[in-house]
PDB file of C-alpha atoms and ligand atoms in Angstrom:
ATOM      1  CA  MET A   1     -84.925  -8.038 -37.550  1.00  0.00           C
ATOM      2  CA  SER A   2     -81.808  -6.628 -39.160  1.00  0.00           C
ATOM      3  CA  SER A   3     -79.317  -9.263 -40.270  1.00  0.00           C
ATOM      4  CA  GLU A   4     -76.593  -6.701 -39.613  1.00  0.00           C
ATOM      5  CA  LEU A   5     -76.732  -7.149 -35.862  1.00  0.00           C
ATOM      6  CA  LYS A   6     -73.700  -8.849 -34.351  1.00  0.00           C
ATOM      7  CA  VAL A   7     -73.776 -10.443 -30.924  1.00  0.00           C
ATOM      8  CA  LEU A   8     -71.366  -8.763 -28.520  1.00  0.00           C
ATOM      9  CA  LEU A   9     -72.431 -10.490 -25.288  1.00  0.00           C
ATOM     10  CA  THR A  10     -74.482 -13.661 -25.186  1.00  0.00           C
ATOM     11  CA  ARG A  11     -77.339 -14.283 -22.776  1.00  0.00           C
ATOM     12  CA  GLU A  12     -75.147 -16.871 -21.036  1.00  0.00           C
ATOM     13  CA  GLN A  13     -72.301 -14.395 -20.526  1.00  0.00           C
ATOM     14  CA  ILE A  14     -74.756 -11.795 -19.235  1.00  0.00           C
ATOM     15  CA  ALA A  15     -76.405 -14.224 -16.807  1.00  0.00           C
ATOM     16  CA  ALA A  16     -73.062 -15.426 -15.438  1.00  0.00           C
ATOM     17  CA  ARG A  17     -71.805 -11.889 -14.844  1.00  0.00           C
ATOM     18  CA  ILE A  18     -75.050 -10.777 -13.214  1.00  0.00           C
ATOM     19  CA  ALA A  19     -74.866 -13.717 -10.811  1.00  0.00           C
ATOM     20  CA  GLU A  20     -71.404 -12.475  -9.779  1.00  0.00           C
ATOM     21  CA  LEU A  21     -72.626  -8.911  -9.333  1.00  0.00           C
ATOM     22  CA  GLY A  22     -75.604 -10.058  -7.269  1.00  0.00           C
ATOM     23  CA  GLY A  23     -73.329 -12.075  -5.003  1.00  0.00           C
ATOM     24  CA  GLN A  24     -71.020  -9.101  -4.565  1.00  0.00           C
ATOM     25  CA  ILE A  25     -73.935  -6.806  -3.663  1.00  0.00           C
ATOM     26  CA  ALA A  26     -75.312  -9.324  -1.156  1.00  0.00           C
ATOM     27  CA  ARG A  27     -71.889  -9.563   0.504  1.00  0.00           C
ATOM     28  CA  ASP A  28     -71.375  -5.785   0.520  1.00  0.00           C
ATOM     29  CA  PHE A  29     -74.714  -5.103   2.198  1.00  0.00           C
ATOM     30  CA  ALA A  30     -74.551  -8.199   4.425  1.00  0.00           C
ATOM     31  CA  GLY A  31     -78.127  -8.737   5.514  1.00  0.00           C
ATOM     32  CA  GLU A  32     -79.288  -5.127   5.166  1.00  0.00           C
ATOM     33  CA  PRO A  33     -82.241  -4.117   2.998  1.00  0.00           C
ATOM     34  CA  VAL A  34     -81.517  -2.404  -0.322  1.00  0.00           C
ATOM     35  CA  VAL A  35     -83.612  -0.323  -2.709  1.00  0.00           C
ATOM     36  CA  LEU A  36     -82.910  -0.991  -6.378  1.00  0.00           C
ATOM     37  CA  ILE A  37     -83.734   2.067  -8.473  1.00  0.00           C
ATOM     38  CA  GLY A  38     -84.007   1.217 -12.145  1.00  0.00           C
ATOM     39  CA  VAL A  39     -83.599   3.873 -14.806  1.00  0.00           C
ATOM     40  CA  LEU A  40     -86.452   3.342 -17.263  1.00  0.00           C
ATOM     41  CA  LYS A  41     -86.704   1.853 -19.698  1.00  0.00           C
ATOM     42  CA  GLY A  42     -83.328   0.416 -20.577  1.00  0.00           C
ATOM     43  CA  ALA A  43     -82.454  -0.966 -17.140  1.00  0.00           C
ATOM     44  CA  ALA A  44     -85.736  -2.819 -16.569  1.00  0.00           C
ATOM     45  CA  ILE A  45     -84.518  -6.218 -17.754  1.00  0.00           C
ATOM     46  CA  PHE A  46     -81.161  -5.881 -15.996  1.00  0.00           C
ATOM     47  CA  LEU A  47     -82.923  -4.911 -12.761  1.00  0.00           C
ATOM     48  CA  GLY A  48     -85.204  -7.938 -13.000  1.00  0.00           C
ATOM     49  CA  ASP A  49     -82.338 -10.356 -13.468  1.00  0.00           C
ATOM     50  CA  LEU A  50     -80.001  -8.654 -10.987  1.00  0.00           C
ATOM     51  CA  ALA A  51     -82.655  -8.516  -8.266  1.00  0.00           C
ATOM     52  CA  ARG A  52     -83.105 -12.280  -8.443  1.00  0.00           C
ATOM     53  CA  GLN A  53     -79.385 -12.761  -7.807  1.00  0.00           C
ATOM     54  CA  ILE A  54     -79.323 -10.594  -4.686  1.00  0.00           C
ATOM     55  CA  ALA A  55     -80.082 -12.657  -1.587  1.00  0.00           C
ATOM     56  CA  LEU A  56     -81.258  -9.686   0.485  1.00  0.00           C
ATOM     57  CA  ASP A  57     -84.509  -7.874   1.207  1.00  0.00           C
ATOM     58  CA  ALA A  58     -84.578  -5.847  -2.024  1.00  0.00           C
ATOM     59  CA  THR A  59     -87.344  -3.444  -2.973  1.00  0.00           C
ATOM     60  CA  PHE A  60     -87.760  -1.817  -6.375  1.00  0.00           C
ATOM     61  CA  ASP A  61     -88.321   1.708  -7.516  1.00  0.00           C
ATOM     62  CA  PHE A  62     -88.053   3.305 -10.943  1.00  0.00           C
ATOM     63  CA  ILE A  63     -87.005   6.647 -12.270  1.00  0.00           C
ATOM     64  CA  SER A  64     -87.351   8.051 -15.762  1.00  0.00           C
ATOM     65  CA  VAL A  65     -85.251  10.678 -17.458  1.00  0.00           C
ATOM     66  CA  SER A  66     -84.931  11.953 -20.968  1.00  0.00           C
ATOM     67  CA  SER A  67     -82.022  13.534 -22.694  1.00  0.00           C
ATOM     68  CA  TYR A  68     -82.739  15.975 -25.443  1.00  0.00           C
ATOM     69  CA  GLY A  69     -81.403  15.704 -28.947  1.00  0.00           C
ATOM     70  CA  HIS A  70     -80.480  13.024 -31.412  1.00  0.00           C
ATOM     71  CA  GLN A  71     -81.301   9.497 -30.354  1.00  0.00           C
ATOM     72  CA  LYS A  72     -77.733   8.196 -30.520  1.00  0.00           C
ATOM     73  CA  LEU A  73     -75.977  11.228 -29.041  1.00  0.00           C
ATOM     74  CA  HIS A  74     -76.327  12.728 -25.620  1.00  0.00           C
ATOM     75  CA  SER A  75     -77.081  16.432 -25.775  1.00  0.00           C
ATOM     76  CA  GLY A  76     -75.839  17.231 -22.292  1.00  0.00           C
ATOM     77  CA  GLU A  77     -79.230  18.009 -20.805  1.00  0.00           C
ATOM     78  CA  VAL A  78     -81.117  15.625 -18.574  1.00  0.00           C
ATOM     79  CA  LYS A  79     -84.761  16.062 -17.641  1.00  0.00           C
ATOM     80  CA  LEU A  80     -86.555  14.133 -14.883  1.00  0.00           C
ATOM     81  CA  LEU A  81     -89.761  12.568 -16.217  1.00  0.00           C
ATOM     82  CA  LYS A  82     -90.648  10.317 -13.285  1.00  0.00           C
ATOM     83  CA  ASP A  83     -89.274  10.431  -9.778  1.00  0.00           C
ATOM     84  CA  VAL A  84     -89.034   7.547  -7.299  1.00  0.00           C
ATOM     85  CA  ASP A  85     -92.127   6.802  -5.226  1.00  0.00           C
ATOM     86  CA  GLN A  86     -90.498   6.343  -1.826  1.00  0.00           C
ATOM     87  CA  SER A  87     -88.369   8.375   0.544  1.00  0.00           C
ATOM     88  CA  MET A  88     -84.664   7.617   0.131  1.00  0.00           C
ATOM     89  CA  GLU A  89     -83.601   8.949   3.502  1.00  0.00           C
ATOM     90  CA  GLY A  90     -81.525   6.453   5.475  1.00  0.00           C
ATOM     91  CA  ARG A  91     -81.896   3.713   2.840  1.00  0.00           C
ATOM     92  CA  ASN A  92     -79.290   1.694   0.991  1.00  0.00           C
ATOM     93  CA  ILE A  93     -79.793   2.785  -2.606  1.00  0.00           C
ATOM     94  CA  ILE A  94     -78.451   1.060  -5.677  1.00  0.00           C
ATOM     95  CA  LEU A  95     -79.041   2.983  -8.885  1.00  0.00           C
ATOM     96  CA  VAL A  96     -79.410   0.407 -11.654  1.00  0.00           C
ATOM     97  CA  GLU A  97     -78.553   1.617 -15.141  1.00  0.00           C
ATOM     98  CA  ASP A  98     -78.167  -0.201 -18.439  1.00  0.00           C
ATOM     99  CA  ILE A  99     -75.147   1.666 -19.738  1.00  0.00           C
ATOM    100  CA  LEU A 100     -72.767   4.398 -18.711  1.00  0.00           C
ATOM    101  CA  ASP A 101     -71.930   6.397 -21.795  1.00  0.00           C
ATOM    102  CA  THR A 102     -70.950  10.033 -21.225  1.00  0.00           C
ATOM    103  CA  GLY A 103     -71.969   9.617 -17.588  1.00  0.00           C
ATOM    104  CA  LEU A 104     -74.287  12.631 -17.677  1.00  0.00           C
ATOM    105  CA  THR A 105     -77.447  10.730 -16.780  1.00  0.00           C
ATOM    106  CA  VAL A 106     -75.942   8.937 -13.820  1.00  0.00           C
ATOM    107  CA  SER A 107     -74.108  12.059 -12.589  1.00  0.00           C
ATOM    108  CA  TYR A 108     -77.388  13.968 -12.598  1.00  0.00           C
ATOM    109  CA  LEU A 109     -79.243  11.186 -10.774  1.00  0.00           C
ATOM    110  CA  LYS A 110     -76.442  10.701  -8.259  1.00  0.00           C
ATOM    111  CA  GLN A 111     -76.522  14.375  -7.324  1.00  0.00           C
ATOM    112  CA  MET A 112     -80.298  14.316  -7.049  1.00  0.00           C
ATOM    113  CA  LEU A 113     -80.449  11.164  -4.930  1.00  0.00           C
ATOM    114  CA  LEU A 114     -77.534  12.048  -2.636  1.00  0.00           C
ATOM    115  CA  ALA A 115     -79.392  15.232  -1.713  1.00  0.00           C
ATOM    116  CA  ARG A 116     -82.059  12.983  -0.159  1.00  0.00           C
ATOM    117  CA  HIS A 117     -79.609  11.603   2.427  1.00  0.00           C
ATOM    118  CA  PRO A 118     -79.532   7.877   1.735  1.00  0.00           C
ATOM    119  CA  LYS A 119     -77.506   5.704   4.094  1.00  0.00           C
ATOM    120  CA  GLU A 120     -75.461   4.336   1.173  1.00  0.00           C
ATOM    121  CA  PHE A 121     -75.513   5.180  -2.499  1.00  0.00           C
ATOM    122  CA  ARG A 122     -74.093   2.805  -5.120  1.00  0.00           C
ATOM    123  CA  ILE A 123     -74.272   2.562  -8.887  1.00  0.00           C
ATOM    124  CA  ALA A 124     -74.697  -0.678 -10.821  1.00  0.00           C
ATOM    125  CA  ALA A 125     -74.213  -0.417 -14.586  1.00  0.00           C
ATOM    126  CA  LEU A 126     -74.466  -3.450 -16.810  1.00  0.00           C
ATOM    127  CA  LEU A 127     -72.231  -1.845 -19.436  1.00  0.00           C
ATOM    128  CA  ASP A 128     -69.620   0.868 -19.237  1.00  0.00           C
ATOM    129  CA  LYS A 129     -68.212   2.704 -22.256  1.00  0.00           C
ATOM    130  CA  LYS A 130     -65.299   4.033 -20.259  1.00  0.00           C
ATOM    131  CA  SER A 131     -63.680   5.801 -23.215  1.00  0.00           C
ATOM    132  CA  ARG A 132     -66.818   7.931 -23.667  1.00  0.00           C
ATOM    133  CA  HIS A 133     -67.116   9.418 -20.172  1.00  0.00           C
ATOM    134  CA  THR A 134     -67.164  13.190 -20.031  1.00  0.00           C
ATOM    135  CA  GLN A 135     -68.053  13.191 -16.327  1.00  0.00           C
ATOM    136  CA  PRO A 136     -65.878  12.053 -13.403  1.00  0.00           C
ATOM    137  CA  ILE A 137     -68.189   9.168 -12.537  1.00  0.00           C
ATOM    138  CA  GLU A 138     -67.564   5.482 -11.874  1.00  0.00           C
ATOM    139  CA  ALA A 139     -70.032   2.708 -11.223  1.00  0.00           C
ATOM    140  CA  ASP A 140     -69.480   0.543  -8.142  1.00  0.00           C
ATOM    141  CA  TYR A 141     -70.704  -2.562  -9.935  1.00  0.00           C
ATOM    142  CA  VAL A 142     -69.947  -2.899 -13.646  1.00  0.00           C
ATOM    143  CA  GLY A 143     -71.041  -5.861 -15.722  1.00  0.00           C
ATOM    144  CA  PHE A 144     -68.818  -5.335 -18.748  1.00  0.00           C
ATOM    145  CA  THR A 145     -66.586  -2.579 -20.053  1.00  0.00           C
ATOM    146  CA  ILE A 146     -67.234  -2.219 -23.785  1.00  0.00           C
ATOM    147  CA  PRO A 147     -65.696  -0.167 -26.589  1.00  0.00           C
ATOM    148  CA  ASP A 148     -67.365   2.822 -28.207  1.00  0.00           C
ATOM    149  CA  VAL A 149     -70.024   0.958 -30.175  1.00  0.00           C
ATOM    150  CA  PHE A 150     -73.795   1.387 -30.143  1.00  0.00           C
ATOM    151  CA  VAL A 151     -75.463  -1.619 -28.585  1.00  0.00           C
ATOM    152  CA  VAL A 152     -79.040  -2.853 -28.463  1.00  0.00           C
ATOM    153  CA  GLY A 153     -80.862  -5.720 -26.791  1.00  0.00           C
ATOM    154  CA  TYR A 154     -81.316  -6.895 -23.218  1.00  0.00           C
ATOM    155  CA  GLY A 155     -83.358  -3.758 -22.514  1.00  0.00           C
ATOM    156  CA  MET A 156     -81.396  -1.335 -24.653  1.00  0.00           C
ATOM    157  CA  ASP A 157     -82.956   0.251 -27.684  1.00  0.00           C
ATOM    158  CA  TYR A 158     -82.475   2.151 -30.833  1.00  0.00           C
ATOM    159  CA  ALA A 159     -85.582   4.293 -31.459  1.00  0.00           C
ATOM    160  CA  GLU A 160     -87.432   2.001 -28.984  1.00  0.00           C
ATOM    161  CA  HIS A 161     -86.703  -1.132 -30.999  1.00  0.00           C
ATOM    162  CA  TYR A 162     -84.621  -4.199 -30.117  1.00  0.00           C
ATOM    163  CA  ARG A 163     -85.156  -4.017 -26.329  1.00  0.00           C
ATOM    164  CA  ASN A 164     -86.428  -7.594 -26.290  1.00  0.00           C
ATOM    165  CA  LEU A 165     -83.366  -9.210 -27.880  1.00  0.00           C
ATOM    166  CA  PRO A 166     -82.008 -11.700 -25.331  1.00  0.00           C
ATOM    167  CA  ASP A 167     -78.364 -11.008 -26.287  1.00  0.00           C
ATOM    168  CA  ILE A 168     -76.538  -7.686 -26.422  1.00  0.00           C
ATOM    169  CA  CYS A 169     -75.807  -6.824 -30.047  1.00  0.00           C
ATOM    170  CA  VAL A 170     -73.880  -4.130 -31.870  1.00  0.00           C
ATOM    171  CA  LEU A 171     -75.881  -1.880 -34.133  1.00  0.00           C
ATOM    172  CA  PRO A 172     -73.632  -1.013 -37.076  1.00  0.00           C
ATOM    173  CA  SER A 173     -72.920   2.694 -37.444  1.00  0.00           C
ATOM    174  CA  GLY A 174     -74.914   4.182 -40.280  1.00  0.00           C
ATOM    175  CA  GLU A 175     -77.949   2.067 -39.454  1.00  0.00           C
ATOM    176  CA  ASN A 176     -80.922   4.309 -40.053  1.00  0.00           C
ATOM    177  CA  LEU A 177     -84.100   3.149 -38.447  1.00  0.00           C
ATOM    178  CA  GLU A 178     -86.841   5.518 -39.373  1.00  0.00           C
ATOM    179  CA  GLY A 179     -89.311   3.137 -37.791  1.00  0.00           C
ATOM    180  CA  ALA A 180     -89.418  -0.610 -37.562  1.00  0.00           C
ATOM    181  CA  PRO A 181     -86.309  -2.795 -37.784  1.00  0.00           C
ATOM    182  CA  SER A 182     -85.717  -4.241 -41.251  1.00  0.00           C
TER     183      SER A 182
HETATM  184  P1  IMP B   1     -75.125   8.983 -20.721  1.00  0.00           P
HETATM  185  O1  IMP B   1     -75.943   9.965 -19.979  1.00  0.00           O
HETATM  186  O2  IMP B   1     -74.388   9.600 -21.874  1.00  0.00           O
HETATM  187  O3  IMP B   1     -74.196   8.178 -19.837  1.00  0.00           O
HETATM  188  O4  IMP B   1     -76.094   8.019 -21.450  1.00  0.00           O
HETATM  189  C1  IMP B   1     -76.715   7.064 -20.835  1.00  0.00           C
HETATM  190  C2  IMP B   1     -77.923   6.626 -21.623  1.00  0.00           C
HETATM  191  O5  IMP B   1     -77.774   6.744 -23.042  1.00  0.00           O
HETATM  192  C3  IMP B   1     -78.110   5.168 -21.374  1.00  0.00           C
HETATM  193  O6  IMP B   1     -78.881   4.953 -20.228  1.00  0.00           O
HETATM  194  C4  IMP B   1     -78.825   4.733 -22.616  1.00  0.00           C
HETATM  195  O7  IMP B   1     -80.197   4.987 -22.473  1.00  0.00           O
HETATM  196  C5  IMP B   1     -78.294   5.619 -23.691  1.00  0.00           C
HETATM  197  N1  IMP B   1     -77.214   4.933 -24.427  1.00  0.00           N
HETATM  198  C6  IMP B   1     -75.914   5.229 -24.418  1.00  0.00           C
HETATM  199  N2  IMP B   1     -75.220   4.383 -25.183  1.00  0.00           N
HETATM  200  C7  IMP B   1     -76.128   3.509 -25.684  1.00  0.00           C
HETATM  201  C8  IMP B   1     -76.009   2.382 -26.560  1.00  0.00           C
HETATM  202  O8  IMP B   1     -74.949   1.977 -27.030  1.00  0.00           O
HETATM  203  N3  IMP B   1     -77.178   1.742 -26.828  1.00  0.00           N
HETATM  204  C9  IMP B   1     -78.379   2.124 -26.326  1.00  0.00           C
HETATM  205  N4  IMP B   1     -78.520   3.173 -25.517  1.00  0.00           N
HETATM  206  C10 IMP B   1     -77.400   3.866 -25.204  1.00  0.00           C
HETATM  207 MG1   MG B   2     -80.868   4.509 -20.160  1.00  0.00          MG
END
């Protein structure tokens, strides 16, 4: 692993914040069932931890999208690779995303899922790079607002690496991973 990685958020900080978010979601939906829709792959770990902090009947679904272009920059196009498996009509949906960057991915998914007439639609984002938004989108549940840095770990990757780091770390700009981490 690269020695250049710097911890931004520790596993303890992440766990404490997710417990708060889970409590808030359980209060907001007060006894009603919810469907957690994770955006693959980055949100998988967040969804797993968040779900266990929500004291409600919570079911899971997953969606997969790709954005074209350079790995670190969003090109502005979003393509659906895998849709949810269930009907969303009349359900309480919480879209679970690792990070809101430009907001393009979540804006696209919000539009798509709202068209299916859920009862409620909410967005949970572990991280929010508010200064980077190009879309008028806000998450209902935000773990942490972070500056414009590229982060890895806790599900988030650079070229598919680092997803399994337990802490959220900053990848220094200029890092060039043409394959495995050094
Ligand atoms: P958006 O569509 O620009 O909001 O980008 C959202 C997606 O870009 C996230 O779900 C991540 O997959 C990816 N992304 C944005 N910033 C980072 C980062 O700092 N680290 C890892 N992935 C990121
Ligand atoms: Mg993602």
